[in-house]
CSV table of C-alpha atoms in Angstrom, one decimal:
chain,number,residue,atom,x,y,z
A,1238,MET,CA,-5.3,-32.2,-3.5
A,1239,LYS,CA,-7.2,-32.1,-0.2
A,1240,LYS,CA,-8.6,-35.5,0.7
A,1241,ILE,CA,-9.1,-37.5,3.8
A,1242,ILE,CA,-6.9,-40.3,2.8
A,1243,ASN,CA,-3.6,-42.0,3.8
A,1244,ASP,CA,-2.2,-43.3,0.5
A,1245,PRO,CA,-3.8,-43.0,-2.9
A,1246,ALA,CA,-2.8,-46.6,-3.7
A,1247,THR,CA,-4.8,-48.0,-0.7
A,1248,VAL,CA,-7.9,-45.8,-0.7
A,1249,VAL,CA,-10.3,-48.5,-1.9
A,1250,THR,CA,-9.0,-51.3,0.4
A,1251,GLU,CA,-9.1,-49.0,3.4
A,1252,ALA,CA,-12.6,-47.8,2.6
A,1253,LEU,CA,-13.7,-51.5,2.4
A,1254,HIS,CA,-12.2,-52.1,5.8
A,1255,GLY,CA,-14.2,-49.1,7.1
A,1256,MET,CA,-17.4,-50.5,5.4
A,1257,ALA,CA,-16.9,-53.8,7.2
A,1258,ALA,CA,-16.6,-52.0,10.5
A,1259,ALA,CA,-19.7,-50.0,9.9
A,1260,HIS,CA,-21.9,-52.8,8.5
A,1261,PRO,CA,-21.4,-56.2,10.1
A,1262,ASP,CA,-24.4,-57.5,8.3
A,1263,LEU,CA,-22.2,-57.6,5.1
A,1264,ARG,CA,-19.3,-59.8,4.3
A,1265,VAL,CA,-16.5,-57.6,2.9
A,1266,HIS,CA,-13.5,-59.1,1.1
A,1267,THR,CA,-10.4,-57.3,-0.1
A,1268,ASP,CA,-8.5,-59.9,-2.0
A,1269,PRO,CA,-10.2,-60.0,-4.4
A,1270,ALA,CA,-12.4,-57.1,-3.5
A,1271,TYR,CA,-16.2,-57.8,-3.3
A,1272,VAL,CA,-19.0,-57.2,-0.9
A,1273,VAL,CA,-21.8,-59.9,-0.3
A,1274,ARG,CA,-24.8,-60.0,1.9
A,1275,ALA,CA,-24.2,-62.0,5.0
A,1276,ASP,CA,-26.9,-64.6,4.4
A,1277,ALA,CA,-25.7,-65.4,0.9
A,1278,PRO,CA,-25.9,-67.8,-0.9
A,1279,ILE,CA,-29.7,-68.2,-0.5
A,1280,ARG,CA,-30.7,-71.5,-2.1
A,1281,GLY,CA,-33.3,-71.2,-4.8
A,1282,ARG,CA,-32.9,-67.4,-5.3
A,1283,VAL,CA,-31.4,-65.6,-8.2
A,1284,ALA,CA,-28.2,-63.8,-7.3
A,1285,VAL,CA,-28.2,-60.2,-8.5
A,1286,ILE,CA,-24.6,-58.8,-8.8
A,1287,SER,CA,-23.2,-55.5,-10.1
A,1288,GLY,CA,-20.1,-53.5,-9.7
A,1289,GLY,CA,-17.8,-51.0,-11.3
A,1290,GLY,CA,-15.1,-48.5,-10.5
A,1291,SER,CA,-15.0,-47.0,-7.0
A,1292,GLY,CA,-15.6,-43.3,-6.5
A,1293,HIS,CA,-19.4,-43.5,-7.1
A,1294,GLU,CA,-20.4,-44.5,-3.6
A,1295,PRO,CA,-22.8,-45.6,-2.4
A,1296,LEU,CA,-23.1,-47.2,-5.9
A,1297,HIS,CA,-22.7,-50.3,-5.9
A,1298,CYS,CA,-21.5,-51.7,-2.6
A,1299,GLY,CA,-23.8,-49.5,-0.6
A,1300,PHE,CA,-26.8,-51.3,-2.3
A,1301,VAL,CA,-25.9,-54.8,-1.2
A,1302,GLY,CA,-28.5,-56.3,1.1
A,1303,PRO,CA,-32.0,-57.7,1.3
A,1304,GLY,CA,-34.2,-56.4,-1.5
A,1305,MET,CA,-31.4,-55.2,-3.7
A,1306,LEU,CA,-28.0,-56.6,-4.7
A,1307,THR,CA,-26.7,-60.0,-3.5
A,1308,ALA,CA,-23.1,-58.8,-4.1
A,1309,ALA,CA,-21.0,-56.1,-5.7
A,1310,CYS,CA,-17.5,-55.8,-7.0
A,1311,PRO,CA,-15.6,-52.5,-6.5
A,1312,GLY,CA,-12.7,-51.7,-8.8
A,1313,PRO,CA,-10.1,-49.1,-8.3
A,1314,VAL,CA,-11.3,-45.5,-8.5
A,1315,PHE,CA,-13.0,-45.1,-11.9
A,1316,THR,CA,-11.6,-48.4,-13.1
A,1317,SER,CA,-13.5,-51.6,-13.8
A,1318,PRO,CA,-13.3,-54.6,-11.5
A,1319,THR,CA,-11.6,-57.6,-12.9
A,1320,PRO,CA,-13.2,-60.9,-14.0
A,1321,ASP,CA,-11.7,-62.8,-11.1
A,1322,GLN,CA,-13.5,-60.4,-8.7
A,1323,VAL,CA,-16.8,-61.1,-10.4
A,1324,GLN,CA,-16.2,-64.9,-10.3
A,1325,ALA,CA,-15.3,-64.7,-6.6
A,1326,ALA,CA,-18.5,-62.7,-5.9
A,1327,VAL,CA,-20.6,-65.2,-7.8
A,1328,ALA,CA,-19.1,-68.1,-5.9
A,1329,SER,CA,-20.1,-66.4,-2.7
A,1330,ALA,CA,-23.6,-65.4,-3.9
A,1331,ASP,CA,-24.9,-68.1,-6.2
A,1332,GLY,CA,-27.8,-70.0,-4.7
A,1333,GLY,CA,-28.3,-72.3,-7.7
A,1334,ALA,CA,-31.1,-70.3,-9.4
A,1335,GLY,CA,-28.9,-68.4,-11.8
A,1336,VAL,CA,-27.0,-65.1,-11.7
A,1337,LEU,CA,-27.9,-61.8,-13.2
A,1338,LEU,CA,-25.0,-59.4,-13.8
A,1339,LEU,CA,-26.1,-55.7,-14.1
A,1340,VAL,CA,-23.4,-53.7,-15.8
A,1341,LYS,CA,-23.1,-50.0,-16.6
A,1342,ASN,CA,-22.2,-49.3,-20.2
A,1343,TYR,CA,-18.5,-48.5,-19.9
A,1344,THR,CA,-16.1,-50.4,-22.0
A,1345,GLY,CA,-14.0,-51.8,-19.2
A,1346,ASP,CA,-17.0,-52.9,-17.2
A,1347,VAL,CA,-18.7,-54.5,-20.2
A,1348,LEU,CA,-15.6,-56.4,-21.3
A,1349,ASN,CA,-14.7,-57.7,-17.8
A,1350,PHE,CA,-18.2,-58.7,-16.8
A,1351,GLU,CA,-18.8,-60.4,-20.1
A,1352,THR,CA,-15.5,-62.3,-19.7
A,1353,ALA,CA,-16.5,-63.3,-16.3
A,1354,ALA,CA,-19.9,-64.5,-17.6
A,1355,GLU,CA,-18.1,-66.7,-20.2
A,1356,LEU,CA,-15.9,-68.2,-17.6
A,1357,LEU,CA,-18.9,-68.8,-15.3
A,1358,ALA,CA,-20.8,-70.5,-18.2
A,1359,ALA,CA,-17.8,-72.8,-18.8
A,1360,ASP,CA,-18.3,-73.8,-15.1
A,1361,GLY,CA,-22.0,-74.5,-15.6
A,1362,VAL,CA,-23.3,-71.3,-14.0
A,1363,ASP,CA,-26.3,-69.7,-15.8
A,1364,ALA,CA,-25.0,-66.1,-15.7
A,1365,ARG,CA,-26.7,-63.5,-17.8
A,1366,THR,CA,-25.7,-59.9,-18.4
A,1367,VAL,CA,-27.8,-56.8,-18.8
A,1368,ILE,CA,-26.2,-53.5,-19.9
A,1369,VAL,CA,-27.5,-50.3,-18.4
A,1370,ASP,CA,-27.2,-47.3,-20.9
A,1371,ASP,CA,-29.5,-44.6,-19.6
A,1372,ASP,CA,-27.5,-41.4,-20.3
A,1373,VAL,CA,-28.9,-39.3,-23.1
A,1374,ALA,CA,-26.1,-36.7,-23.3
A,1375,VAL,CA,-23.8,-38.4,-25.8
A,1376,ARG,CA,-24.0,-41.5,-28.0
A,1377,ASP,CA,-20.3,-42.4,-27.7
A,1378,SER,CA,-17.6,-41.1,-25.3
A,1379,LEU,CA,-14.0,-41.6,-24.3
A,1380,PHE,CA,-15.2,-44.5,-22.2
A,1381,THR,CA,-18.1,-46.1,-24.1
A,1382,ALA,CA,-19.5,-47.4,-27.4
A,1383,GLY,CA,-23.1,-46.1,-27.2
A,1384,ARG,CA,-24.8,-44.5,-24.3
A,1385,ARG,CA,-23.1,-44.4,-20.9
A,1386,GLY,CA,-24.6,-46.1,-17.9
A,1387,VAL,CA,-25.2,-43.6,-15.1
A,1388,ALA,CA,-27.8,-43.0,-12.3
A,1389,GLY,CA,-30.4,-45.1,-14.0
A,1390,THR,CA,-28.5,-48.0,-12.7
A,1391,LEU,CA,-30.0,-47.5,-9.3
A,1392,PRO,CA,-33.7,-48.2,-10.2
A,1393,VAL,CA,-32.5,-51.2,-12.3
A,1394,GLU,CA,-30.8,-52.7,-9.2
A,1395,LYS,CA,-33.6,-51.8,-6.9
A,1396,ILE,CA,-36.4,-53.3,-9.0
A,1397,VAL,CA,-34.6,-56.4,-10.0
A,1398,GLY,CA,-33.3,-57.0,-6.5
A,1399,ALA,CA,-36.8,-56.8,-5.1
A,1400,ALA,CA,-38.1,-59.3,-7.6
A,1401,ALA,CA,-35.2,-61.7,-6.9
A,1402,GLU,CA,-35.9,-61.3,-3.1
A,1403,SER,CA,-39.5,-62.4,-3.7
A,1404,GLY,CA,-38.3,-65.6,-5.4
A,1405,ALA,CA,-38.7,-64.5,-9.1
A,1406,ASP,CA,-36.9,-66.8,-11.5
A,1407,LEU,CA,-33.9,-65.7,-13.7
A,1408,ASP,CA,-36.1,-65.2,-16.8
A,1409,THR,CA,-38.3,-62.8,-14.9
A,1410,CYS,CA,-35.4,-60.9,-13.3
A,1411,GLU,CA,-33.8,-60.5,-16.7
A,1412,ARG,CA,-37.0,-59.3,-18.3
A,1413,LEU,CA,-37.5,-56.8,-15.6
A,1414,ALA,CA,-34.0,-55.5,-16.0
A,1415,ARG,CA,-34.4,-55.0,-19.7
A,1416,THR,CA,-37.8,-53.3,-19.1
A,1417,VAL,CA,-36.3,-50.8,-16.8
A,1418,VAL,CA,-33.3,-50.2,-19.0
A,1419,ALA,CA,-35.7,-49.4,-21.9
A,1420,SER,CA,-37.7,-47.0,-19.8
A,1421,VAL,CA,-35.1,-45.0,-17.9
A,1422,ARG,CA,-33.2,-42.0,-19.0
A,1423,THR,CA,-30.7,-39.6,-17.3
A,1424,MET,CA,-28.8,-36.4,-17.9
A,1425,GLY,CA,-26.4,-34.6,-15.6
A,1426,LEU,CA,-24.3,-31.5,-15.2
A,1427,ALA,CA,-21.1,-30.5,-13.3
A,1428,LEU,CA,-20.4,-27.2,-11.5
A,1429,THR,CA,-16.9,-28.4,-10.6
A,1430,PRO,CA,-14.6,-31.2,-11.6
A,1431,CYS,CA,-13.5,-34.0,-9.3
A,1432,THR,CA,-10.0,-35.2,-8.4
A,1433,VAL,CA,-9.0,-38.9,-8.7
A,1434,PRO,CA,-6.7,-39.7,-5.7
A,1435,HIS,CA,-4.0,-41.3,-7.8
A,1436,ALA,CA,-4.1,-38.5,-10.4
A,1437,GLY,CA,-3.8,-35.7,-7.9
A,1438,GLU,CA,-5.3,-33.1,-10.1
A,1439,PRO,CA,-8.8,-32.2,-11.4
A,1440,SER,CA,-10.2,-34.3,-14.2
A,1441,PHE,CA,-11.2,-31.3,-16.3
A,1442,THR,CA,-11.2,-27.5,-15.9
A,1443,LEU,CA,-14.1,-25.0,-15.7
A,1444,GLY,CA,-14.0,-21.3,-15.4
A,1445,GLU,CA,-15.5,-19.5,-12.4
A,1446,ASP,CA,-18.9,-19.1,-14.0
A,1447,GLU,CA,-18.8,-22.1,-16.3
A,1448,ILE,CA,-20.6,-25.5,-16.0
A,1449,GLU,CA,-20.5,-28.7,-18.1
A,1450,ILE,CA,-23.8,-30.0,-19.4
A,1451,GLY,CA,-24.1,-33.7,-20.1
A,1452,ILE,CA,-21.2,-35.1,-18.0
A,1453,GLY,CA,-20.6,-38.7,-17.3
A,1454,ILE,CA,-19.9,-40.1,-13.8
A,1455,HIS,CA,-16.1,-40.2,-14.3
A,1456,GLY,CA,-15.8,-36.5,-15.2
A,1457,GLU,CA,-16.0,-37.2,-18.9
A,1458,PRO,CA,-17.0,-34.1,-21.0
A,1459,GLY,CA,-20.6,-33.7,-22.0
A,1460,ARG,CA,-22.5,-31.8,-24.7
A,1461,GLU,CA,-21.3,-28.3,-24.0
A,1462,LYS,CA,-19.7,-25.8,-21.6
A,1463,THR,CA,-22.1,-23.0,-20.8
A,1464,ARG,CA,-22.6,-20.2,-18.2
A,1465,LEU,CA,-24.1,-20.8,-14.8
A,1466,ALA,CA,-27.8,-20.0,-14.8
A,1467,PRO,CA,-30.7,-20.1,-12.4
A,1468,ALA,CA,-31.7,-23.6,-11.2
A,1469,GLN,CA,-34.9,-23.7,-13.1
A,1470,ASP,CA,-33.0,-23.0,-16.4
A,1471,LEU,CA,-30.5,-25.7,-15.6
A,1472,VAL,CA,-33.2,-28.2,-14.8
A,1473,ARG,CA,-34.9,-27.5,-18.1
A,1474,LYS,CA,-31.6,-28.1,-19.9
A,1475,LEU,CA,-31.3,-31.5,-18.2
A,1476,LEU,CA,-35.0,-32.6,-18.5
A,1477,GLN,CA,-35.7,-31.6,-22.1
A,1478,PRO,CA,-33.2,-34.1,-23.7
A,1479,VAL,CA,-34.7,-36.8,-21.4
A,1480,LEU,CA,-38.2,-35.9,-22.5
A,1481,ASP,CA,-37.2,-35.8,-26.1
A,1482,ASP,CA,-35.5,-39.3,-26.0
A,1483,LEU,CA,-38.6,-41.3,-25.1
A,1484,GLU,CA,-42.2,-40.9,-26.4
A,1485,TRP,CA,-43.7,-39.7,-23.2
A,1486,GLN,CA,-47.5,-39.3,-23.1
A,1487,GLN,CA,-49.6,-37.0,-21.0
A,1488,GLY,CA,-50.6,-39.0,-17.9
A,1489,ASP,CA,-47.5,-41.2,-17.9
A,1490,ARG,CA,-46.5,-42.1,-14.3
A,1491,VAL,CA,-42.8,-41.5,-13.5
A,1492,LEU,CA,-40.1,-41.9,-10.9
A,1493,LEU,CA,-38.1,-38.7,-10.6
A,1494,PHE,CA,-34.6,-39.3,-9.2
A,1495,SER,CA,-32.6,-36.2,-8.4
A,1496,ASN,CA,-29.0,-37.2,-7.7
A,1497,SER,CA,-26.1,-35.3,-6.3
A,1498,MET,CA,-22.8,-36.0,-8.0
A,1499,GLY,CA,-21.2,-35.9,-4.5
A,1500,GLY,CA,-20.5,-32.3,-3.6
A,1501,THR,CA,-24.0,-30.7,-4.1
A,1502,PRO,CA,-25.8,-30.0,-0.8
A,1503,LEU,CA,-29.3,-31.3,-0.2
A,1504,ILE,CA,-30.7,-27.7,0.0
A,1505,GLU,CA,-29.7,-27.2,-3.7
A,1506,LEU,CA,-30.8,-30.7,-4.6
A,1507,TYR,CA,-34.3,-30.3,-3.2
A,1508,LEU,CA,-34.6,-27.0,-4.9
A,1509,ALA,CA,-33.7,-28.6,-8.2
A,1510,HIS,CA,-36.1,-31.5,-7.5
A,1511,GLY,CA,-38.9,-29.1,-6.9
A,1512,SER,CA,-38.3,-27.3,-10.2
A,1513,ALA,CA,-38.1,-30.6,-12.0
A,1514,ALA,CA,-41.4,-31.9,-10.5
A,1515,ALA,CA,-43.1,-28.7,-11.4
A,1516,LEU,CA,-41.9,-28.8,-15.0
A,1517,LEU,CA,-43.0,-32.4,-15.4
A,1518,THR,CA,-46.4,-31.6,-14.0
A,1519,GLU,CA,-46.7,-28.8,-16.5
A,1520,ARG,CA,-45.9,-31.4,-19.3
A,1521,GLY,CA,-48.8,-33.6,-18.0
A,1522,LEU,CA,-46.6,-36.3,-16.4
A,1523,LEU,CA,-47.4,-37.7,-13.0
A,1524,VAL,CA,-44.5,-37.8,-10.5
A,1525,GLU,CA,-45.7,-40.8,-8.5
A,1526,ARG,CA,-42.3,-41.7,-6.9
A,1527,SER,CA,-39.3,-39.6,-6.0
A,1528,LEU,CA,-35.8,-40.2,-4.8
A,1529,VAL,CA,-33.4,-37.4,-3.8
A,1530,GLY,CA,-29.8,-37.7,-2.6
A,1531,PRO,CA,-26.2,-38.5,-3.3
A,1532,TYR,CA,-26.6,-42.1,-4.6
A,1533,VAL,CA,-24.5,-42.3,-7.8
A,1534,THR,CA,-21.6,-39.9,-7.3
A,1535,SER,CA,-18.4,-38.8,-8.9
A,1536,LEU,CA,-16.2,-38.3,-5.8
A,1537,GLU,CA,-16.5,-34.7,-4.6
A,1538,MET,CA,-17.9,-33.3,-7.9
A,1539,GLN,CA,-20.5,-30.5,-7.4
A,1540,GLY,CA,-23.3,-31.2,-9.8
A,1541,ILE,CA,-26.6,-33.1,-10.3
A,1542,SER,CA,-28.2,-35.6,-12.6
A,1543,LEU,CA,-31.9,-36.0,-13.2
A,1544,THR,CA,-33.3,-39.5,-14.0
A,1545,LEU,CA,-36.8,-40.3,-15.2
A,1546,LEU,CA,-38.3,-43.8,-15.2
A,1547,ARG,CA,-41.6,-44.5,-16.8
A,1548,LEU,CA,-43.6,-46.5,-14.2
A,1549,THR,CA,-46.1,-49.4,-14.5
A,1550,ASP,CA,-48.0,-51.1,-11.8
A,1551,GLU,CA,-45.4,-53.9,-11.8
A,1552,LEU,CA,-42.4,-51.5,-11.5
A,1553,ILE,CA,-44.1,-49.6,-8.7
A,1554,GLU,CA,-44.7,-52.8,-6.8
A,1555,TRP,CA,-41.0,-53.7,-7.0
A,1556,TRP,CA,-39.8,-50.1,-6.3
A,1557,ASP,CA,-42.0,-50.0,-3.2
A,1558,ALA,CA,-40.9,-53.4,-1.9
A,1559,PRO,CA,-38.8,-53.5,1.3
A,1560,VAL,CA,-35.1,-52.8,1.0
A,1561,SER,CA,-32.4,-52.9,3.6
A,1562,THR,CA,-28.9,-51.8,2.5
A,1563,PRO,CA,-26.4,-49.4,3.9
A,1564,ALA,CA,-27.5,-46.6,1.5
A,1565,LEU,CA,-31.2,-47.4,0.7
A,1566,ARG,CA,-33.7,-48.8,3.1
A,1567,TRP,CA,-37.5,-48.6,3.5
A,1568,GLY,CA,-40.4,-50.9,4.3
A,1569,ARG,CA,-38.8,-52.8,7.2
C-alpha cells in the first residue's frame, strides 16, 4: 500500500486538520467530526446537511459553504457517520427554519441519519430526510436496499443549497430535493480498484485488460467484468442504461456530469465527456449544462461515472446560482 498517510487510524482526523488550515472560512470539528460554514447558524434559513463515509472527497465536506451545504459529517473511510455527529452538526447549523438531511442510499448512512432525525424531532427540531438513489447499475447491493446513491448527490446538494441560500422554506427545499432525485441518474465504471487505508489491500481485483462496469463508490461490484474498450464504447455502455431508465424525450435539456473516481486524469475525463455529449446530441437531447472533474471519488480508483439530470427552468436557475465552497465555486 502506497499512500501519503501517517497512521491508517488517524487519516480522517488529520485530513480534517488540514482542511481547517486550508479553509479558515469553515469551522472544522473533530470530536465529533463535522464541518460547518463559518457564518452558521443563519437565522431564518433552512440548514442543508449531508455526510457519509470519507474517501469520496470533495464530497461532502468540500461542498460546505454559501450556496450549497450548511454542514457535513464525515465518517471513517467508507463508513457512515454516527447519529451524534449529525446531531452536533445540526446544533451548529440550525437557524430555526428547519433542517434538510440529504442522504446517499447506503444502509449505514440511511439508518444513522434517520436515527438522528428521530432524536432531533424529539428535541423539537423539524428535520426531514431525503434519500438519493441515482445509480442505475444495480437494484440492490452489498451496501444497500434499492439503488445506491452516487454522483447524483452533487446536483441535489447544489440545487437545494442554492434555494436555501435564497431563503426558500423547508417545504420548498424538500420538494426540490425530491424533484432532483426523481430526475437524476448515474452509472460508473472502474479500471482499477482502490485500497482502503485500514484494509491495506485492494477492494477487488481486475485483470490487466479487465474493467468493472456499474461499480458503486465504495468499490462494490457492478453489473459485469468486461474487456477494456475504446472510450466511445465505454461511454455508450454507461449512458445507455441511464437513457433506458428514464423516459427521455427529444429536446429534453440535461446536465451532463462527467466524474472522475479519483485516479482518472482530466485529459481522459474530457475525452469521455466529449464522447458523451456527442452521443446525447445524436439522441436529440440538449446538453445545456456540464460539469467535469473529480467531485465524487472513491479514493485513488481509476474510473469514471456519467450523470444525467433532466433540467427545467427552475433547476437551471438554482444550478447557476452563486456557490462558494472549497470544491465548487462560481458566480461570486
